[in-house]
XYZ file of C-alpha atoms in Angstrom:
609
model
C 0.003 -0.015 0.010
C 2.832 2.408 0.874
C 4.639 1.599 -2.386
C 1.462 2.334 -4.342
C 0.923 5.637 -2.465
C 4.524 6.688 -2.958
C 4.098 6.475 -6.719
C 1.424 9.157 -6.497
C 3.506 11.676 -4.439
C 4.894 14.582 -6.496
C 8.542 14.181 -5.551
C 10.570 17.420 -5.744
C 7.412 19.550 -5.620
C 8.477 21.490 -2.547
C 11.846 22.436 -3.989
C 10.154 23.564 -7.183
C 7.664 25.703 -5.301
C 10.249 27.667 -3.342
C 13.487 27.497 -5.363
C 12.665 27.347 -9.067
C 12.626 31.086 -9.607
C 10.934 32.110 -12.889
C 11.602 28.840 -14.777
C 8.180 27.935 -16.260
C 9.224 24.382 -16.913
C 9.311 23.735 -13.146
C 5.725 24.958 -12.467
C 3.884 22.818 -9.978
C 0.141 22.487 -10.254
C -1.823 20.634 -7.580
C 1.040 18.591 -6.098
C 0.251 15.448 -4.049
C 2.040 15.357 -0.676
C 1.986 13.323 2.521
C 0.908 14.853 5.830
C 3.514 13.811 8.422
C 2.392 16.078 11.318
C -0.569 18.180 12.326
C -0.957 20.388 15.433
C -3.323 23.168 16.550
C -1.666 26.564 16.869
C -1.989 28.315 20.231
C -3.776 31.647 19.631
C -5.245 34.535 21.517
C -8.661 34.198 23.012
C -11.348 34.852 20.428
C -8.883 34.428 17.517
C -9.838 32.038 14.676
C -8.656 28.398 15.139
C -5.521 27.620 13.137
C -3.614 24.368 12.400
C 0.058 23.807 11.572
C 0.789 20.981 9.205
C 4.046 19.450 8.008
C 3.952 18.164 4.421
C 6.481 15.876 2.746
C 7.159 15.024 -0.892
C 9.430 12.087 0.239
C 12.555 14.116 -0.554
C 11.864 17.187 1.591
C 9.415 18.472 4.166
C 8.157 21.970 4.903
C 6.001 23.726 7.514
C 2.497 24.713 6.376
C -0.553 26.430 7.805
C -4.186 25.826 6.939
C -6.268 28.856 6.011
C -9.382 28.999 8.133
C -11.665 28.065 5.257
C -9.723 24.723 4.969
C -10.172 23.812 8.683
C -13.126 21.606 7.806
C -10.782 18.786 6.729
C -9.533 18.617 10.347
C -12.955 19.047 11.934
C -14.391 16.252 9.761
C -11.519 13.951 10.716
C -10.223 13.600 7.165
C -6.799 15.185 7.558
C -4.697 12.820 9.709
C -1.052 12.078 10.233
C 0.099 9.749 7.432
C -2.640 10.601 4.922
C -2.095 11.971 1.413
C -3.474 15.268 0.034
C -3.679 17.174 -3.204
C -3.008 20.897 -2.774
C -5.601 22.647 -5.001
C -4.854 26.204 -3.954
C -1.927 27.446 -1.844
C 0.436 30.349 -1.217
C 4.195 30.049 -0.577
C 4.991 32.712 1.925
C 7.569 34.152 4.348
C 6.350 34.730 7.899
C 8.784 36.147 10.489
C 11.695 35.010 8.295
C 10.435 31.421 7.901
C 9.242 29.944 4.608
C 5.858 28.281 4.872
C 2.969 27.192 2.657
C -0.449 28.643 3.433
C -3.015 26.088 2.180
C -6.236 27.684 0.891
C -7.895 24.523 -0.535
C -6.992 20.863 -0.599
C -8.448 17.380 -1.181
C -7.638 14.456 1.158
C -7.007 11.404 -1.058
C -8.688 8.824 1.142
C -8.263 6.128 -1.519
C -4.518 6.186 -0.880
C -5.075 5.410 2.817
C -2.645 6.222 5.591
C 0.853 4.948 6.303
C 4.038 5.809 8.200
C 6.305 8.535 6.905
C 7.611 7.610 3.460
C 11.367 7.805 2.954
C 13.677 10.056 4.971
C 12.675 13.561 3.951
C 15.005 16.433 4.890
C 14.217 19.944 5.772
C 14.013 22.009 2.573
C 16.973 24.336 2.064
C 15.998 27.699 0.632
C 18.001 29.743 -1.805
C 18.630 33.397 -0.892
C 16.710 36.111 -2.602
C 19.793 37.005 -4.609
C 19.893 33.487 -6.043
C 16.300 33.281 -7.062
C 13.677 35.750 -8.264
C 10.285 35.738 -6.655
C 8.260 32.762 -7.843
C 4.532 32.797 -8.426
C 3.311 30.293 -5.915
C -0.384 30.636 -5.599
C -1.918 27.808 -7.582
C -5.615 27.229 -8.029
C -7.717 24.836 -10.077
C -9.794 27.664 -11.512
C -6.809 29.539 -12.924
C -7.385 32.634 -10.780
C -4.141 32.078 -8.944
C -2.579 30.715 -12.119
C 1.141 29.874 -12.157
C 2.154 32.214 -14.959
C 5.500 33.824 -15.793
C 6.037 36.711 -13.399
C 6.387 40.258 -14.512
C 10.040 41.086 -15.171
C 11.594 43.244 -12.492
C 11.661 46.833 -13.704
C 15.029 48.582 -13.948
C 15.093 52.074 -12.451
C 14.685 54.925 -14.970
C 14.078 52.466 -17.816
C 10.405 51.747 -17.525
C 7.648 53.897 -16.010
C 5.189 52.534 -13.456
C 1.902 51.317 -14.859
C -0.878 53.890 -14.837
C -3.166 53.591 -11.899
C -6.107 53.729 -14.297
C -4.960 50.918 -16.596
C -7.062 47.766 -16.546
C -4.762 44.831 -15.810
C -5.013 41.062 -16.163
C -3.817 38.256 -13.848
C -0.903 37.556 -16.194
C 0.759 40.775 -15.053
C 0.396 39.771 -11.378
C 1.615 36.174 -10.866
C 2.298 36.440 -7.119
C -1.275 36.965 -5.859
C -1.622 36.897 -2.061
C -4.859 35.971 -0.277
C -6.089 38.718 2.042
C -5.967 36.263 4.907
C -2.217 35.875 4.502
C -1.428 39.592 4.823
C 0.501 40.612 7.951
C 3.114 43.183 8.872
C 5.754 40.518 8.043
C 4.575 40.035 4.433
C 6.624 41.780 1.707
C 6.390 42.142 -2.075
C 2.783 41.204 -2.280
C -0.208 41.857 -4.572
C -3.853 41.193 -3.712
C -6.758 40.936 -6.048
C -9.880 42.147 -4.273
C -13.317 43.577 -4.843
C -14.292 46.954 -3.311
C -17.489 46.173 -1.440
C -17.839 49.594 0.204
C -16.339 53.065 -0.212
C -16.802 55.768 2.377
C -17.280 59.484 1.734
C -14.238 61.722 2.076
C -13.952 62.826 5.715
C -12.010 65.837 6.963
C -10.577 66.660 10.369
C -9.248 69.772 12.058
C -7.380 69.728 15.327
C -4.392 71.363 17.066
C -1.994 69.236 15.022
C -3.374 70.393 11.734
C -6.013 69.267 9.271
C -6.428 66.560 6.688
C -8.754 64.245 4.882
C -9.208 60.467 4.386
C -11.443 57.826 2.880
C -11.663 54.058 3.366
C -12.666 51.006 1.381
C -13.620 47.486 2.329
C -11.733 44.943 0.201
C -12.830 41.296 -0.297
C -11.418 38.170 -1.846
C -12.228 34.487 -1.402
C -10.134 34.213 1.775
C -11.377 37.222 3.732
C -11.871 40.975 4.054
C -9.702 43.897 4.980
C -10.094 47.684 5.342
C -7.861 50.088 3.420
C -7.502 53.783 4.142
C -6.002 56.626 2.116
C -4.932 59.939 3.701
C -4.453 63.314 2.073
C -2.448 62.818 -1.186
C -3.510 59.140 -1.415
C -7.093 60.274 -0.860
C -6.860 62.614 -3.863
C -5.152 60.011 -6.015
C -7.277 56.947 -5.269
C -10.774 58.093 -4.318
C -12.112 58.303 -7.878
C -10.300 55.135 -8.921
C -12.037 52.972 -6.329
C -15.663 52.189 -7.296
C -17.972 49.911 -5.309
C -18.225 46.552 -6.984
C -14.995 46.986 -8.929
C -12.053 44.513 -8.696
C -8.536 45.825 -8.223
C -4.934 44.780 -7.952
C -3.176 46.410 -4.936
C 0.564 46.055 -4.793
C 3.002 46.827 -1.928
C 4.572 49.003 -0.573
C 1.446 49.399 1.502
C 1.443 49.538 5.264
C -0.178 46.567 7.061
C -0.963 47.414 10.668
C -3.254 46.344 13.526
C -6.812 47.275 12.795
C -8.508 50.086 14.757
C -11.667 48.175 15.681
C -13.618 51.282 16.516
C -13.564 52.222 12.827
C -14.298 48.881 11.180
C -16.645 45.937 11.528
C -14.580 43.549 9.394
C -13.291 40.265 10.858
C -9.577 40.964 10.348
C -6.893 41.797 12.872
C -5.065 43.953 10.326
C -5.867 46.863 7.995
C -4.062 48.627 5.116
C -2.863 52.213 4.822
C -2.133 53.254 1.250
C 1.295 54.882 0.822
C 2.790 57.179 -1.847
C 4.170 54.223 -3.887
C 1.236 51.869 -3.401
C 0.087 50.705 -6.817
C -3.672 50.314 -7.376
C -4.820 48.997 -10.743
C -8.278 48.106 -12.002
C -8.566 44.432 -13.001
C -10.124 43.508 -16.378
C -11.466 40.156 -15.257
C -13.903 39.755 -12.338
C -13.586 35.969 -11.919
C -12.459 34.374 -8.662
C -13.541 37.265 -6.449
C -16.800 36.944 -4.572
C -19.368 39.773 -4.641
C -19.903 40.142 -0.890
C -19.344 38.029 2.263
C -22.087 37.757 4.866
C -22.157 36.404 8.440
C -25.861 36.448 9.148
C -27.527 36.667 12.518
C -31.207 35.552 12.480
C -33.846 38.013 13.651
C -34.865 35.620 16.463
C -31.304 35.590 17.843
C -31.158 39.352 18.276
C -32.208 38.883 21.878
C -28.807 37.379 22.605
C -26.814 40.079 20.750
C -25.252 42.873 22.841
C -26.253 46.476 22.286
C -24.013 48.358 19.783
C -22.837 45.130 18.165
C -22.470 45.361 14.372
C -23.979 42.345 12.470
C -25.284 41.140 9.071
C -28.879 40.060 8.748
C -31.300 38.861 6.028
C -35.094 38.896 5.995
C -38.282 39.341 4.037
C -39.267 42.999 3.637
C -42.712 42.963 5.299
C -43.460 46.649 5.646
C -42.013 49.912 4.276
C -42.510 53.139 6.223
C -42.687 56.629 4.806
C -39.596 58.852 4.646
C -39.474 61.190 7.623
C -37.118 64.037 8.418
C -35.897 64.543 11.931
C -33.874 67.432 13.249
C -31.074 66.785 15.737
C -31.696 68.660 18.975
C -27.951 69.176 19.389
C -26.764 70.077 15.863
C -30.098 71.342 14.448
C -29.240 69.405 11.241
C -32.046 67.584 9.383
C -31.664 63.834 8.792
C -33.840 61.745 6.420
C -34.891 58.301 7.790
C -37.158 55.445 6.775
C -38.211 52.488 8.894
C -38.492 49.000 7.427
C -39.938 45.825 9.015
C -38.097 42.556 8.332
C -39.283 39.019 9.199
C -37.629 35.586 8.870
C -38.254 31.920 9.517
C -37.669 32.355 13.317
C -41.184 34.006 13.276
C -39.715 37.233 14.664
C -39.948 40.685 13.144
C -37.591 43.640 13.696
C -37.591 47.346 12.797
C -34.608 48.448 10.704
C -33.875 52.146 10.046
C -32.114 53.414 6.919
C -30.811 56.949 6.562
C -29.959 59.699 4.127
C -30.011 58.999 0.399
C -30.523 55.289 1.059
C -33.889 56.255 2.727
C -34.994 58.826 0.170
C -34.100 56.700 -2.906
C -35.329 53.390 -1.440
C -37.294 51.555 -4.133
C -37.684 47.883 -3.182
C -40.914 45.916 -3.530
C -42.528 44.484 -0.397
C -41.886 40.724 0.163
C -38.475 41.003 -1.444
C -35.540 39.240 0.247
C -33.091 41.913 1.478
C -29.620 41.196 2.963
C -27.996 43.875 5.098
C -24.273 44.042 5.879
C -23.135 46.280 8.697
C -26.199 47.105 10.812
C -25.941 48.268 14.427
C -28.018 46.541 17.121
C -29.862 48.961 19.491
C -31.863 48.118 22.563
C -34.257 50.988 21.866
C -37.736 49.548 22.465
C -36.253 46.061 22.969
C -34.204 45.313 19.815
C -33.988 47.385 16.663
C -31.456 47.791 13.879
C -29.873 50.748 12.083
C -27.925 50.617 8.806
C -24.496 52.155 9.323
C -22.988 54.563 6.757
C -20.333 51.887 6.063
C -23.001 49.179 5.629
C -24.664 47.951 2.457
C -27.958 46.495 1.305
C -28.485 43.763 -1.351
C -31.922 43.024 -2.788
C -32.754 39.367 -3.732
C -29.097 38.194 -3.502
C -28.261 35.000 -5.333
C -27.204 33.072 -2.221
C -28.526 29.919 -0.494
C -29.890 31.823 2.543
C -31.970 34.040 0.286
C -33.429 31.127 -1.751
C -34.322 29.222 1.454
C -36.005 32.300 2.994
C -38.021 32.948 -0.148
C -39.122 29.309 -0.271
C -40.220 29.406 3.373
C -42.122 32.672 2.919
C -43.985 31.442 -0.188
C -44.838 28.107 1.497
C -46.005 29.345 4.901
C -44.409 32.598 6.062
C -46.846 34.876 4.259
C -49.687 33.794 6.552
C -47.626 33.501 9.759
C -47.823 35.862 12.678
C -44.624 37.300 14.089
C -43.413 38.205 17.574
C -41.690 41.560 17.975
C -38.541 42.429 19.844
C -40.102 45.834 20.652
C -41.731 44.193 23.691
C -38.691 42.367 25.072
C -38.739 44.403 28.271
C -42.467 44.176 28.859
C -45.269 41.623 28.874
C -46.062 40.743 25.265
C -49.356 38.974 26.022
C -51.024 37.879 22.857
C -48.008 38.655 20.726
C -46.549 35.393 21.909
C -43.344 36.843 23.469
C -41.739 36.668 26.882
C -43.305 38.112 30.003
C -40.593 39.068 32.494
C -41.548 37.642 35.909
C -41.829 39.841 38.979
C -39.049 39.120 41.495
C -38.134 40.460 44.884
C -34.544 41.390 45.406
C -34.080 38.353 47.596
C -35.456 36.066 44.866
C -33.095 37.623 42.303
C -30.140 36.708 44.525
C -31.388 33.280 45.722
C -32.244 32.171 42.177
C -28.785 33.189 40.961
C -30.197 35.250 38.079
C -27.441 36.177 35.630
C -25.071 33.449 36.900
C -25.584 31.175 33.870
C -24.379 31.679 30.345
C -27.787 33.048 29.334
C -29.114 36.495 30.087
C -31.941 36.481 32.647
C -34.756 39.058 32.521
C -36.934 40.097 35.426
C -39.115 42.950 36.757
C -38.796 44.275 40.283
C -40.528 47.000 42.356
C -37.992 48.868 44.410
C -37.279 52.228 46.020
C -34.222 54.291 45.242
C -32.197 54.877 48.356
C -28.998 56.262 46.825
C -27.846 57.681 43.487
C -24.098 57.495 42.975
C -22.978 61.016 42.060
C -19.459 60.125 40.760
C -19.305 59.597 37.001
C -23.042 60.118 36.636
C -22.678 61.018 32.975
C -20.223 61.123 30.144
C -19.647 63.520 27.201
C -21.079 61.938 24.059
C -20.778 62.570 20.359
C -23.403 64.842 18.732
C -23.662 62.703 15.569
C -27.049 61.092 15.266
C -27.006 57.484 16.442
C -23.350 57.548 17.597
C -23.385 58.283 21.389
C -19.698 57.364 21.747
C -17.525 59.185 24.258
C -15.725 62.282 22.978
C -12.412 63.747 24.238
C -11.758 67.444 24.671
C -8.680 68.389 22.626
C -8.930 72.174 23.213
C -11.620 74.445 24.604
C -14.521 74.151 22.154
C -13.043 71.089 20.365
C -14.474 67.681 21.347
C -13.160 64.774 19.214
C -15.081 61.610 18.355
C -12.680 58.878 17.098
C -15.491 56.715 15.800
C -17.125 59.421 13.611
C -13.780 61.074 12.949
C -15.400 64.464 13.704
C -14.755 67.378 16.016
C -17.698 69.068 17.730
C -17.892 72.460 19.520
C -19.528 70.787 22.556
C -20.649 67.339 23.681
C -24.052 66.026 24.628
C -23.889 64.620 28.156
C -25.633 61.231 28.648
C -26.384 59.375 31.876
C -24.477 56.249 32.998
C -25.955 56.022 36.443
C -25.604 53.547 39.315
C -28.623 53.286 41.624
C -28.888 51.503 44.954
C -32.443 50.284 45.351
C -34.270 48.448 48.082
C -37.400 46.545 48.809
C -38.599 44.667 51.925
C -36.206 41.763 51.220
C -32.869 43.476 50.473
C -30.811 45.911 48.428
C -29.395 45.808 44.873
C -27.171 47.970 42.670
C -28.661 48.710 39.240
C -27.014 50.296 36.199
C -28.999 52.467 33.872
C -28.399 54.621 30.789
C -29.711 57.872 29.469
C -33.466 57.153 28.969
C -33.916 55.792 32.515
C -31.603 58.467 33.959
C -33.784 61.240 32.539
C -36.851 59.632 34.186
C -35.146 59.252 37.594
C -33.556 62.685 37.695
C -36.349 64.611 35.958
C -33.957 66.431 33.633
C -31.371 65.677 30.947
C -27.719 65.031 31.773
C -26.778 68.249 29.913
C -29.046 70.228 32.270
C -27.645 68.481 35.370
C -24.061 69.117 34.370
C -24.792 72.775 33.742
C -26.464 73.014 37.123
C -23.464 71.390 38.847
C -21.141 73.988 37.306
C -23.322 76.932 38.287
C -24.934 75.840 41.528
C -23.533 72.685 43.137
C -25.961 72.830 46.066
C -28.949 72.943 43.704
C -27.533 69.943 41.845
C -27.224 68.105 45.176
C -30.862 68.817 45.840
C -31.798 67.159 42.566
C -30.018 63.985 43.674
C -31.802 64.073 47.023
C -35.175 64.455 45.319
C -34.525 61.282 43.308
C -34.223 59.266 46.576
C -37.133 57.543 48.277
C -39.109 57.183 45.085
C -40.516 53.777 44.103
C -40.291 52.583 40.465
C -41.022 49.376 38.556
C -37.735 48.437 36.975
C -37.411 46.144 33.904
C -33.991 44.531 34.279
C -31.623 41.996 32.730
C -28.981 40.132 34.633
C -25.785 38.928 32.999
C -22.304 37.921 34.081
C -19.724 40.612 33.525
C -15.934 40.855 33.907
C -14.609 43.808 35.949
C -10.916 44.156 36.917
C -10.356 40.440 36.191
C -13.226 39.461 38.463
C -16.583 38.064 37.435
C -19.714 39.699 38.810
C -23.389 39.898 37.848
C -24.417 43.141 36.246
C -28.046 44.239 36.613
C -28.944 46.517 33.737
C -32.178 48.505 33.684
C -33.821 48.455 30.272
C -36.924 50.445 31.355
C -38.525 52.103 34.351
C -42.093 53.268 35.094
C -43.701 54.896 38.120
C -46.122 52.870 40.200
C -49.492 52.193 38.627
C -51.530 52.113 41.860
C -54.669 50.279 40.486
C -52.361 47.640 38.969
C -50.336 47.267 42.147
C -53.509 46.904 44.241
C -54.657 44.117 41.982
C -51.371 42.321 42.404
C -51.528 42.621 46.152
C -55.078 41.225 46.208
C -53.972 38.232 44.116
C -51.121 37.670 46.528
C -53.458 37.818 49.564
C -55.752 35.201 47.993
C -52.822 32.791 47.914
C -52.874 32.728 51.760
C -56.487 31.410 51.898
């Protein structure tokens, strides 16, 4: 069996991949190799799972790494020590000075079986860069990563750089990197990627000067990455990049850790275009997907944290009229339109679109619409808002859309749907959850919030203390942002997320209340909506009062004490200073409804008979 398997192994393939230079006669397409070792790589918490594999061609062996989309061969138990594989798509790379193969796609040849290591393979010796020219090493069965003769190295002052506007083919870019393989340690690379989103040009003014920037989201079949151009690069590249277009982007181009507050892409790195970065429009569109989604169902929104950015897909059930609202803080008008989406979880959700997307919206009801980059809000329970960096696709040609359309035509059209708008209250006939009344003692004895799931409850309690330290924070004035701003100079408040400077902030409550009932005491956290109810004024008004009359502000805090409210709460485990504790978050508060409270007491008294 081993002799038969050995005859299938592509002996000398590893040497050809790394050391053959630009000799086309030594091109290696889909080599067959033996897996002689496989180990999981230790990564940071939350990082994608990665596997290191050692492949042998009987003569030599080399370290390799599976791209995340190829992990399924390990999860399904196909890739094992001693088995044989055909590399369908791979990238020879240099990471931290070591030569490795990044495997994008492979087949496990189960018909060849498994056996002990064949021969006595030796570690592959690599030629220096002076000895060998860069070799095109990304090979794919569809020809996208085709092993074609590389572009001859240009001599200085003999050949001008290609025009940024020239349409270019794959033949001119043999050494195509997958986006997933990019890192600060990668050099001399070219990616072929689709621009799935292009931002408007943004400007900034601060004490260090002024400038402008724009960003694009780039996608290939291995992943996504964000690219940003500043000042001169903004002028040079903004008109070149068009949404939906495919481009070759060639180093030098800075690869750095991603600023997560500015991007929702699943990549630890991002690109910054430099003066010599080459961006060329590609003639062919093949091999590059249109868009990549990671859908969250509407029913699962209950488990998604506030301010999380997600993708979702649903049937367009209702379309609201376009409304114009005026910001109380900036006095600027904003156009908005509210949509209602439903899916097979039998939940509906309200999704808000803004600006020109709202005014030019022309989609027929009962269409399937996929949204990429929507922000989850807990306003009214759960609602969604399409971010400026997000996108919308109508009737996409993907499996999720076809299944959703089939479900809706078969039964969904006549179904009834529960709404997240009533998460924090009794939904009665709507079929949702009714949060049970609990005393403070019951909340603690039943260990609410101690499990992996979020627990919801309602409690009637009296405020006995409002913590006055850090009662509010300065927030961004941009509609729907609410992120904290930093004062750079008097009259200059900077929001990193919006990349804007405002003349003043809007203060928003982040209050801690100590409440009590006849069974015990509990600390509750609440945000701006509840804070306004408890304090009887906005946080802006309270902060102004504290500056002008601290005693009057103290009286406001005293007036908030000894008042009884019905609090709608959720309990969830939280990490604080490396310690786990249960956080009790107020999602809504209402004053006592005395007729209703009397009815509850009468029902309780009947239980004693």
